[in-house]
Amino acid sequence: MKERKEELTLSEQEHRNGLQVLFNGVFVCTVFVWVLRFAFSGLLKLLAPKVDSYYLLTALSLLGDGLSVLLPFLLFHKVRRDPFRPIFSEKPRSEHPFLRCVMGVVSVFCLAVCAMMLVDFGLNLLESNGVHSAITRPDFGQGKVQALYYVILSTLIYSFCYETAFRGIAVRAMKEENQTAAVLVSGLAFAFSDGEPHHVAVRLAVGFLLGWFYLRVRSVWACMALHAAAQAAVCFAFRFSFDPLFESYLFFICLVLGVSAAFFLFFPKKEKEPSVTSKGVSLRIVFTTFGVWVLAGLLAFNMMSFTFYMEDAPDLITPEHGQRDPLFNNPTDRAENIPNYQENMPD
């Protein structure tokens, strides 16, 4: 016996259409992140031969990445006519916000390190089976001063831009409708906003956690602190290499600490806030929006065209500065054997 199709009133159908537009808006904004990142990257390549300063070139590159994330969501926020001030002025609503922030930093840092290690393991496994990869490595420059400069500047810019966009704007716009859907949409958009396997894995590991943390604490500044920890973990994993036995031990320790801290981050549970739309309806709308599938297809195309390839396959990519090609079989070769960004800058 066929299940009777749900009959909706005109107002209910109009509300669901509006919700689909809202979810699509977040995903489409993320597609424009890719477009702007490509545009800023092209401008930087034209400017690079005229700039001989590592510090200026790094600052321009990081600012371009940050603006490519922030600008589409600022336009989205403007079109919705939502006020900007509450994003940054809202006071924390959770008990012990500082303690929760500390636990969040521990959790996010440890889970990000675990995600980076898992991706390295997967890429080396593919390498052993003849599937190579070209991975863009951060340019830490020459020496400790330039490395510290990159870590500090990237942490400040990325944490501000990403958290303002994906938590301060996206989650705030959707949270009244349904909190679960708000976290899912913002988390997927956050993870798929970059085509690098390491970044996608880290953002999948911490993106949903950041969304729920924002809803619990209601402070975009606290989310920035957690994002800064994730960015520091990415730099830590790229910058340093360890003995395989110690790396296995480090993975286990980080996994236990990360999961434990995440549990206590939301303990004790608080009462659920009422939602305008039920969870089932909201999730169904999320996965019937065209935006989520366009974004997933864009990510898949990017990885197939520019990240993974076989030795006997057509030469789809030309490894550029800061990329390893093929992936080093020995993870300890990461820091020593990758050419410096400036040394490989096209003339």
mmCIF file of C-alpha atoms in Angstrom:
data_model
loop_
_atom_site.group_PDB
_atom_site.id
_atom_site.type_symbol
_atom_site.label_atom_id
_atom_site.label_comp_id
_atom_site.label_asym_id
_atom_site.label_seq_id
_atom_site.Cartn_x
_atom_site.Cartn_y
_atom_site.Cartn_z
ATOM 1 C CA MET A 1 0.000 0.000 0.000
ATOM 2 C CA LYS A 2 1.464 3.314 -1.051
ATOM 3 C CA GLU A 3 2.134 5.884 1.607
ATOM 4 C CA ARG A 4 -0.033 8.917 1.149
ATOM 5 C CA LYS A 5 1.911 11.985 0.085
ATOM 6 C CA GLU A 6 2.039 14.669 2.711
ATOM 7 C CA GLU A 7 -0.341 17.476 1.920
ATOM 8 C CA LEU A 8 0.923 20.932 2.754
ATOM 9 C CA THR A 9 -0.901 24.173 3.115
ATOM 10 C CA LEU A 10 0.169 27.108 0.972
ATOM 11 C CA SER A 11 1.966 28.756 3.903
ATOM 12 C CA GLU A 12 3.797 25.520 4.798
ATOM 13 C CA GLN A 13 4.965 25.031 1.213
ATOM 14 C CA GLU A 14 6.102 28.643 1.035
ATOM 15 C CA HIS A 15 8.036 28.203 4.284
ATOM 16 C CA ARG A 16 9.811 25.077 3.010
ATOM 17 C CA ASN A 17 10.683 26.820 -0.236
ATOM 18 C CA GLY A 18 12.180 29.648 1.775
ATOM 19 C CA LEU A 19 14.170 27.174 3.849
ATOM 20 C CA GLN A 20 15.528 25.557 0.689
ATOM 21 C CA VAL A 21 16.587 28.985 -0.585
ATOM 22 C CA LEU A 22 18.340 29.635 2.743
ATOM 23 C CA PHE A 23 20.314 26.367 2.652
ATOM 24 C CA ASN A 24 21.128 26.847 -1.019
ATOM 25 C CA GLY A 25 22.357 30.347 -0.238
ATOM 26 C CA VAL A 26 25.008 28.988 2.147
ATOM 27 C CA PHE A 27 26.176 26.340 -0.340
ATOM 28 C CA VAL A 28 26.231 28.777 -3.271
ATOM 29 C CA CYS A 29 28.278 31.224 -1.185
ATOM 30 C CA THR A 30 30.792 28.430 -0.662
ATOM 31 C CA VAL A 31 30.962 27.829 -4.422
ATOM 32 C CA PHE A 32 31.822 31.512 -4.824
ATOM 33 C CA VAL A 33 34.584 30.992 -2.251
ATOM 34 C CA TRP A 34 36.214 28.682 -4.793
ATOM 35 C CA VAL A 35 35.739 31.257 -7.573
ATOM 36 C CA LEU A 36 37.247 34.108 -5.565
ATOM 37 C CA ARG A 37 40.122 31.949 -4.345
ATOM 38 C CA PHE A 38 40.954 31.117 -7.963
ATOM 39 C CA ALA A 39 40.767 34.815 -8.907
ATOM 40 C CA PHE A 40 42.950 35.969 -6.001
ATOM 41 C CA SER A 41 45.435 33.187 -6.736
ATOM 42 C CA GLY A 42 45.718 34.348 -10.354
ATOM 43 C CA LEU A 43 46.307 37.938 -9.269
ATOM 44 C CA LEU A 44 48.986 36.804 -6.829
ATOM 45 C CA LYS A 45 50.823 34.893 -9.577
ATOM 46 C CA LEU A 46 50.884 38.046 -11.692
ATOM 47 C CA LEU A 47 52.140 40.102 -8.774
ATOM 48 C CA ALA A 48 54.658 37.579 -7.401
ATOM 49 C CA PRO A 49 57.547 38.344 -9.795
ATOM 50 C CA LYS A 50 57.441 42.007 -8.709
ATOM 51 C CA VAL A 51 57.456 41.249 -4.969
ATOM 52 C CA ASP A 52 60.714 40.039 -3.459
ATOM 53 C CA SER A 53 59.571 40.099 0.173
ATOM 54 C CA TYR A 54 58.461 36.823 1.759
ATOM 55 C CA TYR A 55 56.507 38.710 4.416
ATOM 56 C CA LEU A 56 54.519 40.840 1.969
ATOM 57 C CA LEU A 57 53.857 37.981 -0.435
ATOM 58 C CA THR A 58 52.678 35.728 2.404
ATOM 59 C CA ALA A 59 50.440 38.456 3.806
ATOM 60 C CA LEU A 60 48.843 39.058 0.394
ATOM 61 C CA SER A 61 48.305 35.332 -0.137
ATOM 62 C CA LEU A 62 46.677 34.827 3.266
ATOM 63 C CA LEU A 63 44.542 37.955 2.932
ATOM 64 C CA GLY A 64 43.366 36.763 -0.478
ATOM 65 C CA ASP A 65 42.332 33.412 0.996
ATOM 66 C CA GLY A 66 40.593 35.110 3.913
ATOM 67 C CA LEU A 67 38.699 37.593 1.740
ATOM 68 C CA SER A 68 37.613 34.832 -0.656
ATOM 69 C CA VAL A 69 35.829 33.216 2.300
ATOM 70 C CA LEU A 70 34.470 36.344 3.939
ATOM 71 C CA LEU A 71 33.181 38.391 0.982
ATOM 72 C CA PRO A 72 30.472 35.969 -0.302
ATOM 73 C CA PHE A 73 29.049 35.534 3.195
ATOM 74 C CA LEU A 74 29.089 39.275 3.886
ATOM 75 C CA LEU A 75 27.000 39.718 0.718
ATOM 76 C CA PHE A 76 24.695 36.879 1.849
ATOM 77 C CA HIS A 77 24.287 38.599 5.225
ATOM 78 C CA LYS A 78 23.607 41.944 3.552
ATOM 79 C CA VAL A 79 20.960 40.488 1.236
ATOM 80 C CA ARG A 80 19.167 39.002 4.253
ATOM 81 C CA ARG A 81 19.316 42.450 5.926
ATOM 82 C CA ASP A 82 20.589 40.960 9.172
ATOM 83 C CA PRO A 83 22.475 43.310 11.519
ATOM 84 C CA PHE A 84 26.246 42.856 11.761
ATOM 85 C CA ARG A 85 26.801 44.073 15.296
ATOM 86 C CA PRO A 86 25.185 41.114 17.156
ATOM 87 C CA ILE A 87 27.658 38.734 15.503
ATOM 88 C CA PHE A 88 30.489 40.148 17.591
ATOM 89 C CA SER A 89 28.674 41.740 20.538
ATOM 90 C CA GLU A 90 26.544 38.779 21.668
ATOM 91 C CA LYS A 91 27.514 37.731 25.180
ATOM 92 C CA PRO A 92 28.241 34.042 25.960
ATOM 93 C CA ARG A 93 25.086 32.238 27.102
ATOM 94 C CA SER A 94 26.712 29.134 28.549
ATOM 95 C CA GLU A 95 27.880 28.523 32.095
ATOM 96 C CA HIS A 96 31.679 28.558 32.515
ATOM 97 C CA PRO A 97 32.395 29.827 28.960
ATOM 98 C CA PHE A 98 36.142 30.183 29.595
ATOM 99 C CA LEU A 99 36.470 26.583 30.804
ATOM 100 C CA ARG A 100 34.473 25.344 27.837
ATOM 101 C CA CYS A 101 36.699 27.362 25.520
ATOM 102 C CA VAL A 102 39.818 25.742 27.007
ATOM 103 C CA MET A 103 38.289 22.270 26.592
ATOM 104 C CA GLY A 104 37.328 23.172 23.045
ATOM 105 C CA VAL A 105 40.864 24.257 22.169
ATOM 106 C CA VAL A 106 42.239 20.933 23.474
ATOM 107 C CA SER A 107 39.603 18.938 21.603
ATOM 108 C CA VAL A 108 39.958 20.766 18.285
ATOM 109 C CA PHE A 109 43.762 20.722 18.318
ATOM 110 C CA CYS A 110 43.936 16.991 19.080
ATOM 111 C CA LEU A 111 41.242 15.998 16.572
ATOM 112 C CA ALA A 112 42.879 18.119 13.867
ATOM 113 C CA VAL A 113 46.233 16.397 14.459
ATOM 114 C CA CYS A 114 44.509 12.991 14.223
ATOM 115 C CA ALA A 115 42.816 13.981 10.960
ATOM 116 C CA MET A 116 46.133 15.123 9.451
ATOM 117 C CA MET A 117 47.792 11.829 10.428
ATOM 118 C CA LEU A 118 44.936 9.779 8.960
ATOM 119 C CA VAL A 119 45.165 11.649 5.655
ATOM 120 C CA ASP A 120 48.927 11.122 5.519
ATOM 121 C CA PHE A 121 48.377 7.408 6.157
ATOM 122 C CA GLY A 122 45.743 7.218 3.413
ATOM 123 C CA LEU A 123 47.851 9.125 0.889
ATOM 124 C CA ASN A 124 50.880 6.914 1.555
ATOM 125 C CA LEU A 125 48.683 3.834 1.177
ATOM 126 C CA LEU A 126 47.482 5.105 -2.202
ATOM 127 C CA GLU A 127 51.075 5.904 -3.138
ATOM 128 C CA SER A 128 52.125 2.322 -2.464
ATOM 129 C CA ASN A 129 49.396 1.208 -4.890
ATOM 130 C CA GLY A 130 50.492 3.534 -7.680
ATOM 131 C CA VAL A 131 48.085 6.414 -7.058
ATOM 132 C CA HIS A 132 50.143 9.591 -6.673
ATOM 133 C CA SER A 133 49.091 12.946 -5.308
ATOM 134 C CA ALA A 134 50.179 16.576 -5.550
ATOM 135 C CA ILE A 135 49.612 18.264 -2.213
ATOM 136 C CA THR A 136 50.126 21.985 -1.661
ATOM 137 C CA ARG A 137 52.245 22.548 1.402
ATOM 138 C CA PRO A 138 52.196 25.804 3.404
ATOM 139 C CA ASP A 139 55.142 28.074 2.702
ATOM 140 C CA PHE A 140 56.921 28.427 6.042
ATOM 141 C CA GLY A 141 59.750 30.390 4.470
ATOM 142 C CA GLN A 142 63.348 30.152 5.641
ATOM 143 C CA GLY A 143 64.139 29.887 9.322
ATOM 144 C CA LYS A 144 62.148 30.039 12.527
ATOM 145 C CA VAL A 145 61.195 33.717 12.266
ATOM 146 C CA GLN A 146 59.468 33.332 8.906
ATOM 147 C CA ALA A 147 57.815 30.102 10.032
ATOM 148 C CA LEU A 148 56.471 31.817 13.159
ATOM 149 C CA TYR A 149 55.287 34.735 11.019
ATOM 150 C CA TYR A 150 53.307 32.377 8.784
ATOM 151 C CA VAL A 151 51.760 30.477 11.710
ATOM 152 C CA ILE A 152 50.665 33.617 13.578
ATOM 153 C CA LEU A 153 49.337 35.489 10.543
ATOM 154 C CA SER A 154 47.504 32.489 9.045
ATOM 155 C CA THR A 155 45.961 31.688 12.432
ATOM 156 C CA LEU A 156 44.675 35.241 12.918
ATOM 157 C CA ILE A 157 43.324 35.704 9.392
ATOM 158 C CA TYR A 158 41.784 32.271 8.932
ATOM 159 C CA SER A 159 40.172 32.077 12.370
ATOM 160 C CA PHE A 160 38.533 35.499 11.942
ATOM 161 C CA CYS A 161 37.339 35.031 8.351
ATOM 162 C CA TYR A 162 36.150 31.419 8.562
ATOM 163 C CA GLU A 163 34.371 31.768 11.895
ATOM 164 C CA THR A 164 32.704 35.047 10.967
ATOM 165 C CA ALA A 165 31.461 33.429 7.739
ATOM 166 C CA PHE A 166 30.477 29.906 8.759
ATOM 167 C CA ARG A 167 29.449 30.358 12.386
ATOM 168 C CA GLY A 168 28.769 34.074 12.848
ATOM 169 C CA ILE A 169 26.767 34.440 9.632
ATOM 170 C CA ALA A 170 25.726 30.981 8.362
ATOM 171 C CA VAL A 171 24.795 29.273 11.626
ATOM 172 C CA ARG A 172 23.121 32.403 12.996
ATOM 173 C CA ALA A 173 20.970 32.628 9.869
ATOM 174 C CA MET A 174 19.747 29.011 10.175
ATOM 175 C CA LYS A 175 19.664 28.272 13.919
ATOM 176 C CA GLU A 176 16.082 29.396 14.495
ATOM 177 C CA GLU A 177 14.784 27.008 11.847
ATOM 178 C CA ASN A 178 16.547 23.891 13.105
ATOM 179 C CA GLN A 179 19.835 23.655 14.965
ATOM 180 C CA THR A 180 20.817 20.225 13.612
ATOM 181 C CA ALA A 181 20.331 21.372 10.032
ATOM 182 C CA ALA A 182 22.235 24.598 10.764
ATOM 183 C CA VAL A 183 25.227 22.628 12.047
ATOM 184 C CA LEU A 184 25.069 20.161 9.138
ATOM 185 C CA VAL A 185 24.839 22.791 6.400
ATOM 186 C CA SER A 186 27.544 25.018 7.872
ATOM 187 C CA GLY A 187 29.778 22.000 8.604
ATOM 188 C CA LEU A 188 29.538 20.606 5.072
ATOM 189 C CA ALA A 189 30.074 24.032 3.509
ATOM 190 C CA PHE A 190 33.043 24.611 5.833
ATOM 191 C CA ALA A 191 34.621 21.248 4.952
ATOM 192 C CA PHE A 192 34.027 21.518 1.202
ATOM 193 C CA SER A 193 35.325 25.078 0.941
ATOM 194 C CA ASP A 194 38.817 23.763 0.146
ATOM 195 C CA GLY A 195 40.015 21.037 -2.195
ATOM 196 C CA GLU A 196 43.101 19.938 -0.253
ATOM 197 C CA PRO A 197 42.632 16.471 1.339
ATOM 198 C CA HIS A 198 44.275 17.557 4.603
ATOM 199 C CA HIS A 199 42.042 20.599 4.952
ATOM 200 C CA VAL A 200 38.855 18.723 4.037
ATOM 201 C CA ALA A 201 39.619 16.028 6.618
ATOM 202 C CA VAL A 202 40.426 18.517 9.376
ATOM 203 C CA ARG A 203 37.306 20.559 8.687
ATOM 204 C CA LEU A 204 35.119 17.464 8.674
ATOM 205 C CA ALA A 205 36.658 16.481 12.010
ATOM 206 C CA VAL A 206 36.140 19.850 13.699
ATOM 207 C CA GLY A 207 33.507 21.695 11.631
ATOM 208 C CA PHE A 208 30.443 20.106 13.192
ATOM 209 C CA LEU A 209 32.028 20.425 16.627
ATOM 210 C CA LEU A 210 32.514 24.151 16.033
ATOM 211 C CA GLY A 211 28.899 24.526 14.949
ATOM 212 C CA TRP A 212 27.507 22.876 18.082
ATOM 213 C CA PHE A 213 30.011 24.767 20.226
ATOM 214 C CA TYR A 214 28.770 28.066 18.807
ATOM 215 C CA LEU A 215 25.170 27.142 19.565
ATOM 216 C CA ARG A 216 26.146 26.159 23.110
ATOM 217 C CA VAL A 217 28.294 29.191 23.941
ATOM 218 C CA ARG A 218 26.936 31.745 21.433
ATOM 219 C CA SER A 219 30.273 33.508 21.058
ATOM 220 C CA VAL A 220 31.974 33.844 17.689
ATOM 221 C CA TRP A 221 35.137 34.972 19.515
ATOM 222 C CA ALA A 222 35.290 31.643 21.357
ATOM 223 C CA CYS A 223 34.876 29.835 18.021
ATOM 224 C CA MET A 224 37.804 31.844 16.661
ATOM 225 C CA ALA A 225 39.960 30.559 19.520
ATOM 226 C CA LEU A 226 39.016 26.976 18.620
ATOM 227 C CA HIS A 227 39.661 27.578 14.926
ATOM 228 C CA ALA A 228 43.055 29.059 15.791
ATOM 229 C CA ALA A 229 43.879 25.798 17.578
ATOM 230 C CA ALA A 230 42.910 23.818 14.458
ATOM 231 C CA GLN A 231 45.079 26.036 12.233
ATOM 232 C CA ALA A 232 47.993 25.656 14.651
ATOM 233 C CA ALA A 233 47.529 21.870 14.502
ATOM 234 C CA VAL A 234 47.665 21.929 10.680
ATOM 235 C CA CYS A 235 50.904 23.947 10.779
ATOM 236 C CA PHE A 236 52.300 21.622 13.463
ATOM 237 C CA ALA A 237 51.574 18.511 11.386
ATOM 238 C CA PHE A 238 53.068 19.996 8.209
ATOM 239 C CA ARG A 239 56.100 21.500 9.909
ATOM 240 C CA PHE A 240 57.273 18.556 12.016
ATOM 241 C CA SER A 241 57.791 14.867 11.320
ATOM 242 C CA PHE A 242 58.236 12.040 13.800
ATOM 243 C CA ASP A 243 59.344 8.467 14.019
ATOM 244 C CA PRO A 244 56.477 6.169 12.869
ATOM 245 C CA LEU A 245 56.283 4.463 16.279
ATOM 246 C CA PHE A 246 56.091 7.781 18.113
ATOM 247 C CA GLU A 247 53.569 9.059 15.552
ATOM 248 C CA SER A 248 51.295 6.079 16.314
ATOM 249 C CA TYR A 249 51.574 6.809 20.016
ATOM 250 C CA LEU A 250 50.865 10.503 19.406
ATOM 251 C CA PHE A 251 47.794 9.620 17.330
ATOM 252 C CA PHE A 252 46.383 7.466 20.142
ATOM 253 C CA ILE A 253 46.996 10.152 22.782
ATOM 254 C CA CYS A 254 45.450 12.893 20.638
ATOM 255 C CA LEU A 255 42.420 10.754 19.813
ATOM 256 C CA VAL A 256 41.708 10.000 23.483
ATOM 257 C CA LEU A 257 42.238 13.610 24.552
ATOM 258 C CA GLY A 258 40.225 15.012 21.640
ATOM 259 C CA VAL A 259 37.186 12.773 22.133
ATOM 260 C CA SER A 260 37.249 13.158 25.924
ATOM 261 C CA ALA A 261 37.485 16.951 25.765
ATOM 262 C CA ALA A 262 34.675 17.052 23.180
ATOM 263 C CA PHE A 263 32.431 15.030 25.514
ATOM 264 C CA PHE A 264 32.975 17.314 28.481
ATOM 265 C CA LEU A 265 32.595 20.319 26.201
ATOM 266 C CA PHE A 266 28.841 19.690 26.097
ATOM 267 C CA PHE A 267 28.370 18.259 29.593
ATOM 268 C CA PRO A 268 25.943 18.601 31.255
ATOM 269 C CA LYS A 269 23.359 18.643 28.469
ATOM 270 C CA LYS A 270 21.088 21.643 28.354
ATOM 271 C CA GLU A 271 17.450 21.757 27.389
ATOM 272 C CA LYS A 272 16.775 21.781 23.673
ATOM 273 C CA GLU A 273 15.639 25.047 22.183
ATOM 274 C CA PRO A 274 12.418 24.918 20.143
ATOM 275 C CA SER A 275 12.806 24.773 16.360
ATOM 276 C CA VAL A 276 10.548 26.262 13.735
ATOM 277 C CA THR A 277 11.009 23.246 11.444
ATOM 278 C CA SER A 278 11.312 19.618 12.527
ATOM 279 C CA LYS A 279 14.635 17.816 12.196
ATOM 280 C CA GLY A 280 13.357 15.298 9.636
ATOM 281 C CA VAL A 281 11.907 17.930 7.330
ATOM 282 C CA SER A 282 15.000 20.148 7.643
ATOM 283 C CA LEU A 283 17.445 17.337 6.847
ATOM 284 C CA ARG A 284 15.343 16.227 3.881
ATOM 285 C CA ILE A 285 15.456 19.749 2.505
ATOM 286 C CA VAL A 286 19.234 19.936 3.023
ATOM 287 C CA PHE A 287 19.892 16.917 0.803
ATOM 288 C CA THR A 288 17.427 17.985 -1.888
ATOM 289 C CA THR A 289 19.076 21.358 -2.421
ATOM 290 C CA PHE A 290 21.096 21.624 -5.615
ATOM 291 C CA GLY A 291 23.848 23.562 -3.842
ATOM 292 C CA VAL A 292 25.130 20.682 -1.733
ATOM 293 C CA TRP A 293 25.522 18.455 -4.792
ATOM 294 C CA VAL A 294 27.183 21.193 -6.865
ATOM 295 C CA LEU A 295 29.661 21.738 -4.039
ATOM 296 C CA ALA A 296 30.348 18.004 -3.639
ATOM 297 C CA GLY A 297 30.840 17.661 -7.401
ATOM 298 C CA LEU A 298 33.227 20.604 -7.432
ATOM 299 C CA LEU A 299 35.286 19.037 -4.662
ATOM 300 C CA ALA A 300 35.373 15.646 -6.429
ATOM 301 C CA PHE A 301 36.366 17.240 -9.749
ATOM 302 C CA ASN A 302 39.144 19.225 -8.108
ATOM 303 C CA MET A 303 40.636 16.164 -6.424
ATOM 304 C CA MET A 304 40.400 13.977 -9.523
ATOM 305 C CA SER A 305 41.906 16.654 -11.784
ATOM 306 C CA PHE A 306 44.504 18.304 -9.582
ATOM 307 C CA THR A 307 45.283 15.988 -6.665
ATOM 308 C CA PHE A 308 45.262 12.299 -7.607
ATOM 309 C CA TYR A 309 46.685 10.678 -10.732
ATOM 310 C CA MET A 310 48.323 7.506 -12.024
ATOM 311 C CA GLU A 311 51.773 7.280 -13.617
ATOM 312 C CA ASP A 312 50.334 5.994 -16.887
ATOM 313 C CA ALA A 313 47.408 8.430 -16.898
ATOM 314 C CA PRO A 314 47.327 11.593 -19.057
ATOM 315 C CA ASP A 315 49.284 14.473 -17.536
ATOM 316 C CA LEU A 316 46.326 16.428 -16.149
ATOM 317 C CA ILE A 317 48.354 18.502 -13.758
ATOM 318 C CA THR A 318 51.684 20.226 -13.642
ATOM 319 C CA PRO A 319 52.923 20.308 -10.037
ATOM 320 C CA GLU A 320 53.495 23.868 -9.012
ATOM 321 C CA HIS A 321 55.518 25.513 -6.269
ATOM 322 C CA GLY A 322 55.010 24.064 -2.836
ATOM 323 C CA GLN A 323 53.601 20.732 -4.062
ATOM 324 C CA ARG A 324 54.963 17.251 -3.581
ATOM 325 C CA ASP A 325 54.792 15.033 -6.641
ATOM 326 C CA PRO A 326 54.572 12.159 -6.156
ATOM 327 C CA LEU A 327 53.750 11.833 -2.479
ATOM 328 C CA PHE A 328 56.828 10.978 -0.442
ATOM 329 C CA ASN A 329 56.751 7.367 0.667
ATOM 330 C CA ASN A 330 58.614 8.279 3.823
ATOM 331 C CA PRO A 331 56.634 10.825 5.895
ATOM 332 C CA THR A 332 59.887 11.996 7.495
ATOM 333 C CA ASP A 333 60.918 13.417 4.128
ATOM 334 C CA ARG A 334 58.100 15.979 4.293
ATOM 335 C CA ALA A 335 60.003 18.927 5.729
ATOM 336 C CA GLU A 336 63.390 18.245 4.215
ATOM 337 C CA ASN A 337 62.589 17.493 0.568
ATOM 338 C CA ILE A 338 59.844 19.923 -0.428
ATOM 339 C CA PRO A 339 61.136 22.928 -2.368
ATOM 340 C CA ASN A 340 60.650 26.373 -0.932
ATOM 341 C CA TYR A 341 57.801 28.447 -2.310
ATOM 342 C CA GLN A 342 59.879 31.423 -3.328
ATOM 343 C CA GLU A 343 62.609 29.342 -4.931
ATOM 344 C CA ASN A 344 60.014 27.873 -7.308
ATOM 345 C CA MET A 345 58.173 31.085 -8.070
ATOM 346 C CA PRO A 346 57.809 31.528 -11.828
ATOM 347 C CA ASP A 347 59.912 34.336 -13.315
#
